[in-house]
C-alpha cells in the first residue's frame, strides 16, 4: 500500500464509525436513488396497512404457565418455622459419584421460612396467603419486598395465588435511565435520535410484528415488512435523509434478502421444525395457526438486522470519506481501499455475532458438554443445529453485506455528476478542501 493510500485508509478507518454529515450529491443522483427507494418504502407502507393486526387475538386462558394472569403483591411477614410442621421436609440428598454430599445437603436441618403475602392489585386486592420457602431454595424473600403472583381461579381458594417472581421494575428503570443518559451525553442530538428510533423499533415489534404473527399471518412476510420498516426508521432517523444513508439502506436490504433465502433453504434442508423448547410449544398450543418454522426464519432475519445496520452504515461512510480525501479516485480504487477497512470490520463483527449466540445458548452448551454423546451427534441434534444454522446464516449475510454495500457506495459516488445540477463542481469546504481549492488556483495561474 502506498503512503498516500495508507493515509487515506487510516483516515477513513478512524472516522468510519463517526457517521458524520454526508457530502451533498447531485440532483440527478438523488433522483436515481429516490426512484429505487420510494417504491420500496411505499411497498413497506402498503404491507404494514394490509397486514396490520389491530392487536393480539383473544384466546381462552388455559391457566397454565405463562398463560396465568398475574398480579402485584407484597411480603408483609417472614417467620421461621419447622419444615416438618408445614409439611416441607427436604428429600434425602443423593451422594455424588466422588462420595461427597451433593449440593444442597448443607441446608438440611435448617428451619423453613413461612412468608405472608398480601395481594395489592386485581379483583382480590387485600387478600393474604402464605407460602413456604425451604432452606435450599434459590430465592428467599424479605419483609416489604414486592413480588409477582399468579392467579388460578379454578383452584381451591387457599391455593389460587402463588409467588412466581420478584418485582424488578425499579432496577430495570434505573438501568434504562443510565443507558439513556449515557447515550444522550455522548451522542448528543444523534443520541436523542437513536433513542427515538429505538422506541419506534420496539413499537413496530410490539404493535405489528408480534400481533400479526399471532393473528396467523406468514411470519416470514411479517418479518420482512416489519424489519424493513425498522430499518428505514432507524437509519434515516439516526443518520439523516441523505444519499449515503440510502446506499446503506440498499446494502442492508440486499443482505436481508440473502439471509432470508439461505435461512429458508437450510431450515427446510435440515428438516428443522422450530419447536425445540417449552415456550415455543406453549405458544403453538395457544395459537395453533402459527407456522413455527416460519417463526424460526423470522427470528433469524430480525436478529441479524441490528448488526447489519452498523456494518452497512460504516462501509458507506468509509467510501464517502475516501472520496472526500481523494476526489480523483475511481470506483475501483475506492472499493479496494474501503474493503481493507471492511475486512477488519468483518473479523470483529462476525466474532461478536457468534459469541452473542453462544452466550444466549450457554446453558444448552453446558448441558451437552456433560452428555455422553459425540460432538457430531450433539451438533446435529435439532436444538443445537437450530442455533448453528441461525449463527451461520446471519454471519454469511453479514459478511456479504460488506462487499455489496461497498460496491454500491463506490459506484454511487463515482457516478455522481459534479455540482448540484450536474454543472460546475461545488467549492470544497473545510481546511482540507480549502487547500485543494488554493492548489487548483495556483495551477491555473
CSV table of C-alpha atoms in Angstrom, one decimal:
chain,number,residue,atom,x,y,z
A,1,UNK,CA,0.0,0.0,0.0
A,2,UNK,CA,1.5,3.4,-1.0
A,3,UNK,CA,1.9,6.1,1.7
A,4,UNK,CA,-0.9,8.3,0.4
A,5,UNK,CA,-3.2,5.3,0.1
A,6,UNK,CA,-2.2,4.3,3.6
A,7,UNK,CA,-3.1,7.7,4.9
A,8,UNK,CA,-6.5,7.6,3.2
A,9,UNK,CA,-7.1,4.1,4.7
A,10,UNK,CA,-6.1,5.2,8.2
A,11,UNK,CA,-8.1,8.4,8.0
A,12,UNK,CA,-11.2,6.7,6.8
A,13,UNK,CA,-10.9,3.9,9.3
A,14,UNK,CA,-10.6,6.3,12.1
A,15,UNK,CA,-13.7,8.1,11.0
A,16,UNK,CA,-15.7,5.1,9.8
A,17,UNK,CA,-17.9,4.9,12.9
A,18,UNK,CA,-18.4,8.7,13.2
A,19,UNK,CA,-21.2,8.7,10.6
A,20,UNK,CA,-20.8,12.4,10.2
A,21,UNK,CA,-22.7,14.7,7.8
A,22,UNK,CA,-22.7,13.3,4.3
A,23,UNK,CA,-21.3,15.3,1.4
A,24,UNK,CA,-24.1,16.6,-0.9
A,25,UNK,CA,-24.7,14.8,-4.1
A,26,UNK,CA,-26.1,15.9,-7.4
A,27,UNK,CA,-29.8,16.3,-8.1
A,28,UNK,CA,-29.6,13.6,-10.8
A,29,UNK,CA,-28.2,11.1,-8.4
A,30,UNK,CA,-30.8,11.9,-5.8
A,31,UNK,CA,-33.5,11.3,-8.4
A,32,UNK,CA,-32.0,7.9,-9.2
A,33,UNK,CA,-31.8,6.8,-5.6
A,34,UNK,CA,-35.3,8.1,-4.9
A,35,UNK,CA,-36.6,6.1,-7.9
A,36,UNK,CA,-35.4,2.9,-6.3
A,37,UNK,CA,-36.2,3.6,-2.6
A,38,UNK,CA,-39.5,5.4,-2.9
A,39,UNK,CA,-41.3,2.4,-4.4
A,40,UNK,CA,-39.7,0.1,-1.8
A,41,UNK,CA,-40.8,2.4,1.1
A,42,UNK,CA,-44.3,2.6,-0.5
A,43,UNK,CA,-44.4,-1.2,-0.6
A,44,UNK,CA,-43.4,-1.5,3.0
A,45,UNK,CA,-46.2,1.0,4.0
A,46,UNK,CA,-48.8,-0.9,2.0
A,47,UNK,CA,-47.6,-4.1,3.7
A,48,UNK,CA,-48.0,-2.5,7.1
A,49,UNK,CA,-51.5,-1.4,6.3
A,50,UNK,CA,-52.6,-4.7,4.8
A,51,UNK,CA,-51.2,-6.9,7.5
A,52,UNK,CA,-51.8,-4.5,10.4
A,53,UNK,CA,-53.3,-6.9,13.1
A,54,UNK,CA,-55.1,-4.4,15.3
A,55,UNK,CA,-53.8,-6.1,18.5
A,56,UNK,CA,-53.2,-9.7,19.6
A,57,UNK,CA,-56.2,-12.1,19.0
A,58,UNK,CA,-58.1,-13.1,22.1
A,59,UNK,CA,-57.9,-16.7,23.4
A,60,UNK,CA,-59.4,-18.6,26.3
A,61,UNK,CA,-56.8,-18.6,29.1
A,62,UNK,CA,-55.5,-22.0,30.0
A,63,UNK,CA,-54.4,-21.1,33.5
A,64,UNK,CA,-51.1,-22.9,32.9
A,65,UNK,CA,-47.6,-21.5,32.9
A,66,UNK,CA,-47.2,-18.1,31.1
A,67,UNK,CA,-50.9,-18.1,30.4
A,68,UNK,CA,-51.8,-17.5,34.0
A,69,UNK,CA,-53.0,-14.0,34.9
A,70,UNK,CA,-50.5,-12.2,37.3
A,71,UNK,CA,-50.9,-9.6,40.0
A,72,UNK,CA,-48.6,-7.5,42.2
A,73,UNK,CA,-48.2,-8.4,45.8
A,74,UNK,CA,-46.0,-7.6,48.8
A,75,UNK,CA,-44.4,-9.6,51.5
A,76,UNK,CA,-45.8,-8.4,54.9
A,77,UNK,CA,-44.3,-11.0,57.2
A,78,UNK,CA,-41.5,-13.5,57.3
A,79,UNK,CA,-41.1,-16.0,60.1
A,80,UNK,CA,-39.0,-19.1,60.7
A,81,UNK,CA,-40.9,-22.4,61.1
A,82,UNK,CA,-40.0,-26.1,61.5
A,83,UNK,CA,-40.1,-27.6,58.0
A,84,UNK,CA,-41.8,-30.7,59.4
A,85,UNK,CA,-44.7,-28.7,60.9
A,86,UNK,CA,-45.5,-27.1,57.5
A,87,UNK,CA,-45.0,-30.4,55.6
A,88,UNK,CA,-42.0,-29.1,53.7
A,89,UNK,CA,-39.5,-31.8,54.7
A,90,UNK,CA,-36.5,-32.0,52.5
A,91,UNK,CA,-35.9,-35.0,50.4
A,92,UNK,CA,-32.8,-37.1,51.2
A,93,UNK,CA,-29.8,-35.7,49.3
A,94,UNK,CA,-28.1,-38.2,46.9
A,95,UNK,CA,-24.4,-38.8,47.2
A,96,UNK,CA,-22.2,-37.7,44.3
A,97,UNK,CA,-20.0,-40.2,42.4
A,98,UNK,CA,-17.0,-38.9,44.4
A,99,UNK,CA,-18.6,-39.8,47.6
A,100,UNK,CA,-19.2,-36.2,48.7
A,101,UNK,CA,-22.6,-34.9,49.6
A,102,UNK,CA,-24.5,-33.4,46.7
A,103,UNK,CA,-25.1,-29.6,46.6
A,104,UNK,CA,-27.9,-28.6,48.8
A,105,UNK,CA,-27.2,-31.0,51.6
A,106,UNK,CA,-25.8,-28.3,53.8
A,107,UNK,CA,-29.2,-26.8,54.2
A,108,UNK,CA,-30.6,-30.0,55.8
A,109,UNK,CA,-31.7,-29.3,59.4
A,110,UNK,CA,-32.2,-25.6,58.9
A,111,UNK,CA,-35.6,-24.0,59.5
A,112,UNK,CA,-38.0,-23.1,56.7
A,113,UNK,CA,-39.4,-19.7,56.1
A,114,UNK,CA,-43.2,-19.0,56.1
A,115,UNK,CA,-44.0,-15.8,54.3
A,116,UNK,CA,-47.3,-14.0,54.4
A,117,UNK,CA,-48.1,-12.3,51.1
A,118,UNK,CA,-50.7,-9.6,50.5
A,119,UNK,CA,-52.2,-9.2,47.0
A,120,UNK,CA,-52.2,-5.5,46.1
A,121,UNK,CA,-53.7,-5.4,42.6
A,122,UNK,CA,-56.6,-7.1,40.8
A,123,UNK,CA,-60.1,-8.1,41.9
A,124,UNK,CA,-58.9,-9.7,45.1
A,125,UNK,CA,-56.6,-6.9,46.3
A,126,UNK,CA,-56.1,-7.1,50.0
A,127,UNK,CA,-56.3,-10.9,50.2
A,128,UNK,CA,-53.4,-12.6,52.1
A,129,UNK,CA,-52.0,-16.1,51.7
A,130,UNK,CA,-48.9,-17.9,53.0
A,131,UNK,CA,-46.1,-19.6,51.2
A,132,UNK,CA,-43.3,-21.8,52.5
A,133,UNK,CA,-39.7,-21.4,51.4
A,134,UNK,CA,-37.3,-24.2,52.1
A,135,UNK,CA,-33.7,-23.6,53.2
A,136,UNK,CA,-32.2,-24.8,49.9
A,137,UNK,CA,-34.5,-22.6,47.7
A,138,UNK,CA,-32.7,-20.3,45.3
A,139,UNK,CA,-34.8,-17.3,46.2
A,140,UNK,CA,-35.7,-16.0,49.7
A,141,UNK,CA,-37.9,-13.0,50.5
A,142,UNK,CA,-37.8,-10.1,52.9
A,143,UNK,CA,-40.5,-8.1,54.6
A,144,UNK,CA,-41.6,-5.2,52.4
A,145,UNK,CA,-40.4,-6.8,49.2
A,146,UNK,CA,-42.7,-6.6,46.1
A,147,UNK,CA,-43.4,-9.8,44.3
A,148,UNK,CA,-45.4,-11.1,41.3
A,149,UNK,CA,-48.1,-13.7,42.0
A,150,UNK,CA,-50.1,-15.9,39.6
A,151,UNK,CA,-53.8,-16.4,39.9
A,152,UNK,CA,-55.6,-19.7,39.2
A,153,UNK,CA,-59.3,-19.0,39.6
A,154,UNK,CA,-60.3,-22.7,39.3
A,155,UNK,CA,-58.1,-23.8,42.1
A,156,UNK,CA,-59.2,-24.1,45.8
A,157,UNK,CA,-59.4,-20.7,47.4
A,158,UNK,CA,-56.3,-21.2,49.6
A,159,UNK,CA,-54.3,-22.3,46.5
A,160,UNK,CA,-55.4,-19.7,44.0
A,161,UNK,CA,-52.4,-17.5,44.5
A,162,UNK,CA,-48.7,-18.4,44.3
A,163,UNK,CA,-45.5,-16.4,44.1
A,164,UNK,CA,-43.9,-16.7,40.7
A,165,UNK,CA,-41.3,-14.0,40.6
A,166,UNK,CA,-40.0,-10.8,42.2
A,167,UNK,CA,-40.8,-7.3,41.0
A,168,UNK,CA,-37.8,-5.9,39.2
A,169,UNK,CA,-39.4,-2.6,38.0
A,170,UNK,CA,-37.2,-0.2,39.9
A,171,UNK,CA,-33.7,-1.6,39.0
A,172,UNK,CA,-34.8,-2.1,35.3
A,173,UNK,CA,-36.0,1.5,35.0
A,174,UNK,CA,-32.8,2.8,36.8
A,175,UNK,CA,-30.6,0.9,34.4
A,176,UNK,CA,-32.7,2.1,31.4
A,177,UNK,CA,-32.3,5.7,32.6
A,178,UNK,CA,-28.5,5.3,33.0
A,179,UNK,CA,-28.3,3.9,29.4
A,180,UNK,CA,-30.4,6.7,28.0
A,181,UNK,CA,-28.3,9.3,29.9
A,182,UNK,CA,-25.0,7.8,28.6
A,183,UNK,CA,-26.3,7.8,25.0
A,184,UNK,CA,-27.5,11.4,25.2
A,185,UNK,CA,-24.4,12.7,26.9
A,186,UNK,CA,-22.0,11.0,24.5
A,187,UNK,CA,-24.2,11.1,21.3
A,188,UNK,CA,-25.9,14.5,21.9
A,189,UNK,CA,-28.5,15.1,19.2
A,190,UNK,CA,-27.6,11.8,17.5
A,191,UNK,CA,-28.0,10.1,20.8
A,192,UNK,CA,-31.5,11.5,21.2
A,193,UNK,CA,-32.5,10.5,17.7
A,194,UNK,CA,-31.1,7.0,18.3
A,195,UNK,CA,-33.3,6.6,21.4
A,196,UNK,CA,-36.3,7.8,19.5
A,197,UNK,CA,-35.5,5.3,16.7
A,198,UNK,CA,-35.1,2.6,19.3
A,199,UNK,CA,-38.5,3.4,20.7
A,200,UNK,CA,-40.0,3.3,17.2
A,201,UNK,CA,-38.4,-0.1,16.6
A,202,UNK,CA,-39.9,-1.5,19.7
A,203,UNK,CA,-43.2,0.0,18.6
A,204,UNK,CA,-43.1,-1.8,15.3
A,205,UNK,CA,-42.1,-5.1,17.0
A,206,UNK,CA,-44.8,-5.0,19.7
A,207,UNK,CA,-47.6,-3.3,17.7
A,208,UNK,CA,-47.1,-5.0,14.3
A,209,UNK,CA,-44.7,-8.0,14.2
A,210,UNK,CA,-45.8,-9.9,17.3
A,211,UNK,CA,-49.6,-9.4,16.9
A,212,UNK,CA,-49.5,-10.1,13.2
A,213,UNK,CA,-47.7,-13.4,13.8
A,214,UNK,CA,-50.3,-14.3,16.5
A,215,UNK,CA,-53.1,-13.5,14.0
A,216,UNK,CA,-51.8,-16.2,11.7
A,217,UNK,CA,-50.0,-14.1,9.1
A,218,UNK,CA,-47.0,-15.6,7.4
A,219,UNK,CA,-44.1,-15.0,9.9
A,220,UNK,CA,-41.5,-14.6,7.1
A,221,UNK,CA,-43.6,-11.9,5.3
A,222,UNK,CA,-44.3,-10.1,8.6
A,223,UNK,CA,-40.6,-10.2,9.5
A,224,UNK,CA,-39.5,-8.8,6.1
A,225,UNK,CA,-42.1,-6.0,6.2
A,226,UNK,CA,-41.6,-5.2,9.9
A,227,UNK,CA,-37.8,-5.5,9.6
A,228,UNK,CA,-37.8,-3.2,6.6
A,229,UNK,CA,-39.9,-0.6,8.4
A,230,UNK,CA,-37.5,-0.7,11.4
A,231,UNK,CA,-34.5,-0.4,9.1
A,232,UNK,CA,-36.0,2.7,7.3
A,233,UNK,CA,-37.0,4.4,10.5
A,234,UNK,CA,-33.7,3.7,12.4
A,235,UNK,CA,-31.3,4.5,9.6
A,236,UNK,CA,-32.9,7.7,8.3
A,237,UNK,CA,-33.7,9.0,11.8
A,238,UNK,CA,-30.2,8.4,13.1
A,239,UNK,CA,-28.2,9.3,10.0
A,240,UNK,CA,-30.4,11.7,8.1
A,241,UNK,CA,-32.2,11.6,4.8
A,242,UNK,CA,-29.1,11.6,2.6
A,243,UNK,CA,-27.8,9.6,-0.4
A,244,UNK,CA,-25.2,8.0,1.9
A,245,UNK,CA,-27.9,6.6,4.2
A,246,UNK,CA,-29.9,5.5,1.2
A,247,UNK,CA,-26.9,3.4,0.0
A,248,UNK,CA,-26.7,1.8,3.4
A,249,UNK,CA,-30.4,1.0,3.2
A,250,UNK,CA,-29.9,-0.7,-0.2
A,251,UNK,CA,-27.0,-2.7,1.2
A,252,UNK,CA,-28.9,-3.8,4.3
A,253,UNK,CA,-31.9,-4.8,2.1
A,254,UNK,CA,-29.8,-6.9,-0.2
A,255,UNK,CA,-28.2,-8.7,2.8
A,256,UNK,CA,-31.6,-9.3,4.4
A,257,UNK,CA,-32.8,-10.9,1.2
A,258,UNK,CA,-29.8,-13.2,1.2
A,259,UNK,CA,-30.3,-14.1,4.8
A,260,UNK,CA,-34.0,-14.9,4.1
A,261,UNK,CA,-33.1,-17.1,1.1
A,262,UNK,CA,-30.3,-19.0,2.9
A,263,UNK,CA,-32.4,-19.4,6.0
A,264,UNK,CA,-35.3,-20.8,4.1
A,265,UNK,CA,-33.2,-23.3,2.1
A,266,UNK,CA,-31.2,-24.7,5.1
A,267,UNK,CA,-34.2,-24.7,7.5
A,268,UNK,CA,-36.0,-26.9,5.0
A,269,UNK,CA,-33.0,-29.0,4.1
A,270,UNK,CA,-32.0,-29.7,7.7
A,271,UNK,CA,-35.7,-30.5,8.5
A,272,UNK,CA,-35.9,-28.1,11.4
A,273,UNK,CA,-39.3,-27.7,13.0
A,274,UNK,CA,-38.6,-24.7,15.1
A,275,UNK,CA,-40.4,-26.3,18.1
A,276,UNK,CA,-37.4,-27.0,20.3
A,277,UNK,CA,-38.4,-25.6,23.7
A,278,UNK,CA,-41.3,-25.3,26.1
A,279,UNK,CA,-42.0,-21.7,25.3
A,280,UNK,CA,-42.4,-22.4,21.5
A,281,UNK,CA,-44.6,-25.4,22.3
A,282,UNK,CA,-46.8,-23.3,24.6
A,283,UNK,CA,-47.2,-20.5,22.0
A,284,UNK,CA,-48.1,-23.1,19.4
A,285,UNK,CA,-50.6,-24.7,21.8
A,286,UNK,CA,-52.3,-21.4,22.5
A,287,UNK,CA,-52.3,-20.3,18.8
A,288,UNK,CA,-52.3,-23.4,16.6
A,289,UNK,CA,-52.4,-21.2,13.4
A,290,UNK,CA,-48.8,-20.0,13.9
A,291,UNK,CA,-46.3,-21.5,11.5
A,292,UNK,CA,-43.4,-22.4,13.8
A,293,UNK,CA,-40.9,-23.0,11.0
A,294,UNK,CA,-41.6,-19.6,9.6
A,295,UNK,CA,-41.3,-18.1,13.0
A,296,UNK,CA,-37.7,-19.5,13.2
A,297,UNK,CA,-36.8,-17.9,9.9
A,298,UNK,CA,-38.4,-14.6,11.0
A,299,UNK,CA,-36.3,-14.7,14.2
A,300,UNK,CA,-33.1,-15.1,12.1
A,301,UNK,CA,-33.9,-12.1,9.9
A,302,UNK,CA,-34.8,-9.8,12.8
A,303,UNK,CA,-31.9,-10.9,14.9
A,304,UNK,CA,-29.5,-10.0,12.1
A,305,UNK,CA,-30.9,-6.6,11.4
A,306,UNK,CA,-29.2,-4.6,14.1
A,307,UNK,CA,-25.7,-5.8,13.2
A,308,UNK,CA,-26.3,-5.3,9.5
A,309,UNK,CA,-27.2,-1.7,10.1
A,310,UNK,CA,-23.9,-0.9,11.8
A,311,UNK,CA,-21.8,-2.7,9.1
A,312,UNK,CA,-23.6,-1.1,6.1
A,313,UNK,CA,-23.6,2.4,7.5
A,314,UNK,CA,-19.9,2.1,8.4
A,315,UNK,CA,-18.9,0.9,5.0
A,316,UNK,CA,-20.8,3.6,3.2
A,317,UNK,CA,-19.3,6.2,5.5
A,318,UNK,CA,-15.8,4.9,4.7
A,319,UNK,CA,-16.4,5.2,0.9
A,320,UNK,CA,-17.6,8.7,1.3
A,321,UNK,CA,-14.6,9.7,3.4
A,322,UNK,CA,-12.2,8.1,1.0
A,323,UNK,CA,-13.8,10.0,-1.9
A,324,UNK,CA,-13.6,13.2,0.1
A,325,UNK,CA,-9.9,12.6,0.7
A,326,UNK,CA,-9.2,11.8,-2.9
A,327,UNK,CA,-11.8,13.3,-5.3
A,328,UNK,CA,-10.0,11.9,-8.3
A,329,UNK,CA,-10.3,8.3,-7.1
A,330,UNK,CA,-12.3,5.9,-9.3
A,331,UNK,CA,-14.7,3.3,-8.1
A,332,UNK,CA,-12.1,0.5,-8.3
A,333,UNK,CA,-9.7,2.4,-6.1
A,334,UNK,CA,-12.5,3.4,-3.6
A,335,UNK,CA,-13.7,-0.2,-3.5
A,336,UNK,CA,-10.3,-1.6,-2.8
A,337,UNK,CA,-9.5,0.9,0.0
A,338,UNK,CA,-12.9,0.5,1.6
A,339,UNK,CA,-12.7,-3.3,1.5
A,340,UNK,CA,-9.5,-3.2,3.5
A,341,UNK,CA,-11.5,-1.4,6.2
A,342,UNK,CA,-14.4,-3.9,5.7
A,343,UNK,CA,-12.2,-6.9,6.3
A,344,UNK,CA,-11.2,-5.6,9.7
A,345,UNK,CA,-14.8,-5.0,10.4
A,346,UNK,CA,-15.8,-8.5,9.3
A,347,UNK,CA,-13.3,-10.1,11.5
A,348,UNK,CA,-14.5,-8.3,14.6
A,349,UNK,CA,-18.3,-8.3,14.0
A,350,UNK,CA,-18.6,-12.0,13.0
A,351,UNK,CA,-16.9,-13.0,16.2
A,352,UNK,CA,-19.2,-10.7,18.1
A,353,UNK,CA,-22.3,-12.3,16.5
A,354,UNK,CA,-21.1,-15.8,17.2
A,355,UNK,CA,-20.3,-15.0,20.8
A,356,UNK,CA,-23.7,-13.3,21.2
A,357,UNK,CA,-25.5,-16.5,20.1
A,358,UNK,CA,-23.1,-18.7,22.2
A,359,UNK,CA,-23.8,-16.6,25.3
A,360,UNK,CA,-27.5,-16.9,24.8
A,361,UNK,CA,-27.3,-20.6,24.4
A,362,UNK,CA,-24.7,-21.1,27.2
A,363,UNK,CA,-26.9,-23.3,29.4
A,364,UNK,CA,-27.6,-25.5,26.4
A,365,UNK,CA,-23.9,-25.8,25.6
A,366,UNK,CA,-23.2,-26.7,29.2
A,367,UNK,CA,-25.8,-29.4,29.1
A,368,UNK,CA,-24.4,-31.0,26.0
A,369,UNK,CA,-20.8,-30.7,27.3
A,370,UNK,CA,-21.6,-33.3,30.0
A,371,UNK,CA,-23.7,-35.6,27.8
A,372,UNK,CA,-22.4,-39.0,26.8
A,373,UNK,CA,-22.6,-38.2,23.1
A,374,UNK,CA,-20.1,-37.4,20.3
A,375,UNK,CA,-19.5,-33.9,19.1
A,376,UNK,CA,-21.2,-34.7,15.8
A,377,UNK,CA,-24.3,-36.1,17.4
A,378,UNK,CA,-24.6,-33.1,19.6
A,379,UNK,CA,-24.0,-30.6,16.8
A,380,UNK,CA,-26.6,-32.2,14.5
A,381,UNK,CA,-29.3,-32.6,17.1
A,382,UNK,CA,-32.2,-30.2,16.3
A,383,UNK,CA,-31.9,-28.0,19.4
A,384,UNK,CA,-28.2,-27.3,18.6
A,385,UNK,CA,-28.4,-27.4,14.8
A,386,UNK,CA,-31.0,-24.6,15.0
A,387,UNK,CA,-28.6,-22.3,16.8
A,388,UNK,CA,-25.7,-23.3,14.4
A,389,UNK,CA,-27.8,-22.5,11.3
A,390,UNK,CA,-29.1,-19.3,12.9
A,391,UNK,CA,-25.5,-18.2,13.6
A,392,UNK,CA,-24.0,-19.2,10.2
A,393,UNK,CA,-26.8,-17.8,8.1
A,394,UNK,CA,-26.6,-14.5,9.9
A,395,UNK,CA,-22.9,-14.4,9.6
A,396,UNK,CA,-23.0,-15.1,5.9
A,397,UNK,CA,-25.4,-12.3,5.4
A,398,UNK,CA,-23.2,-10.1,7.5
A,399,UNK,CA,-20.0,-10.9,5.5
A,400,UNK,CA,-21.9,-10.4,2.2
A,401,UNK,CA,-23.1,-7.0,3.3
A,402,UNK,CA,-19.6,-5.6,3.3
A,403,UNK,CA,-18.6,-6.1,-0.4
A,404,UNK,CA,-22.2,-5.4,-1.6
A,405,UNK,CA,-22.6,-2.1,0.3
A,406,UNK,CA,-19.0,-1.1,-0.5
A,407,UNK,CA,-19.6,-1.7,-4.2
A,408,UNK,CA,-22.8,0.2,-4.2
A,409,UNK,CA,-21.3,3.2,-2.4
A,410,UNK,CA,-18.2,3.2,-4.7
A,411,UNK,CA,-20.4,3.2,-7.8
A,412,UNK,CA,-22.7,5.9,-6.5
A,413,UNK,CA,-20.0,8.4,-5.5
A,414,UNK,CA,-18.1,7.7,-8.7
A,415,UNK,CA,-21.1,8.1,-11.0
A,416,UNK,CA,-22.1,11.3,-9.3
A,417,UNK,CA,-22.3,14.4,-11.5
A,418,UNK,CA,-20.3,17.3,-10.2
A,419,UNK,CA,-22.2,20.2,-8.8
A,420,UNK,CA,-25.7,20.4,-7.5
A,421,UNK,CA,-27.2,20.4,-11.1
A,422,UNK,CA,-24.6,18.4,-12.9
A,423,UNK,CA,-22.6,21.6,-13.9
A,424,UNK,CA,-19.6,23.3,-12.2
A,425,UNK,CA,-18.3,21.4,-9.2
A,426,UNK,CA,-19.2,22.9,-5.8
A,427,UNK,CA,-16.3,24.5,-4.0
A,428,UNK,CA,-14.7,22.2,-1.4
A,429,UNK,CA,-15.3,23.1,2.3
A,430,UNK,CA,-13.2,22.8,5.3
A,431,UNK,CA,-9.4,23.3,5.8
A,432,UNK,CA,-8.5,20.3,3.5
A,433,UNK,CA,-10.9,21.5,0.8
A,434,UNK,CA,-9.5,25.0,1.1
A,435,UNK,CA,-6.0,23.7,0.5
A,436,UNK,CA,-7.2,21.7,-2.6
A,437,UNK,CA,-9.0,24.8,-4.0
A,438,UNK,CA,-6.0,27.0,-3.4
A,439,UNK,CA,-3.7,24.4,-5.1
A,440,UNK,CA,-6.1,24.3,-8.1
A,441,UNK,CA,-6.0,28.1,-8.4
A,442,UNK,CA,-2.1,28.1,-8.3
A,443,UNK,CA,-2.0,25.5,-11.1
A,444,UNK,CA,-4.3,27.6,-13.3
A,445,UNK,CA,-2.1,30.6,-12.8
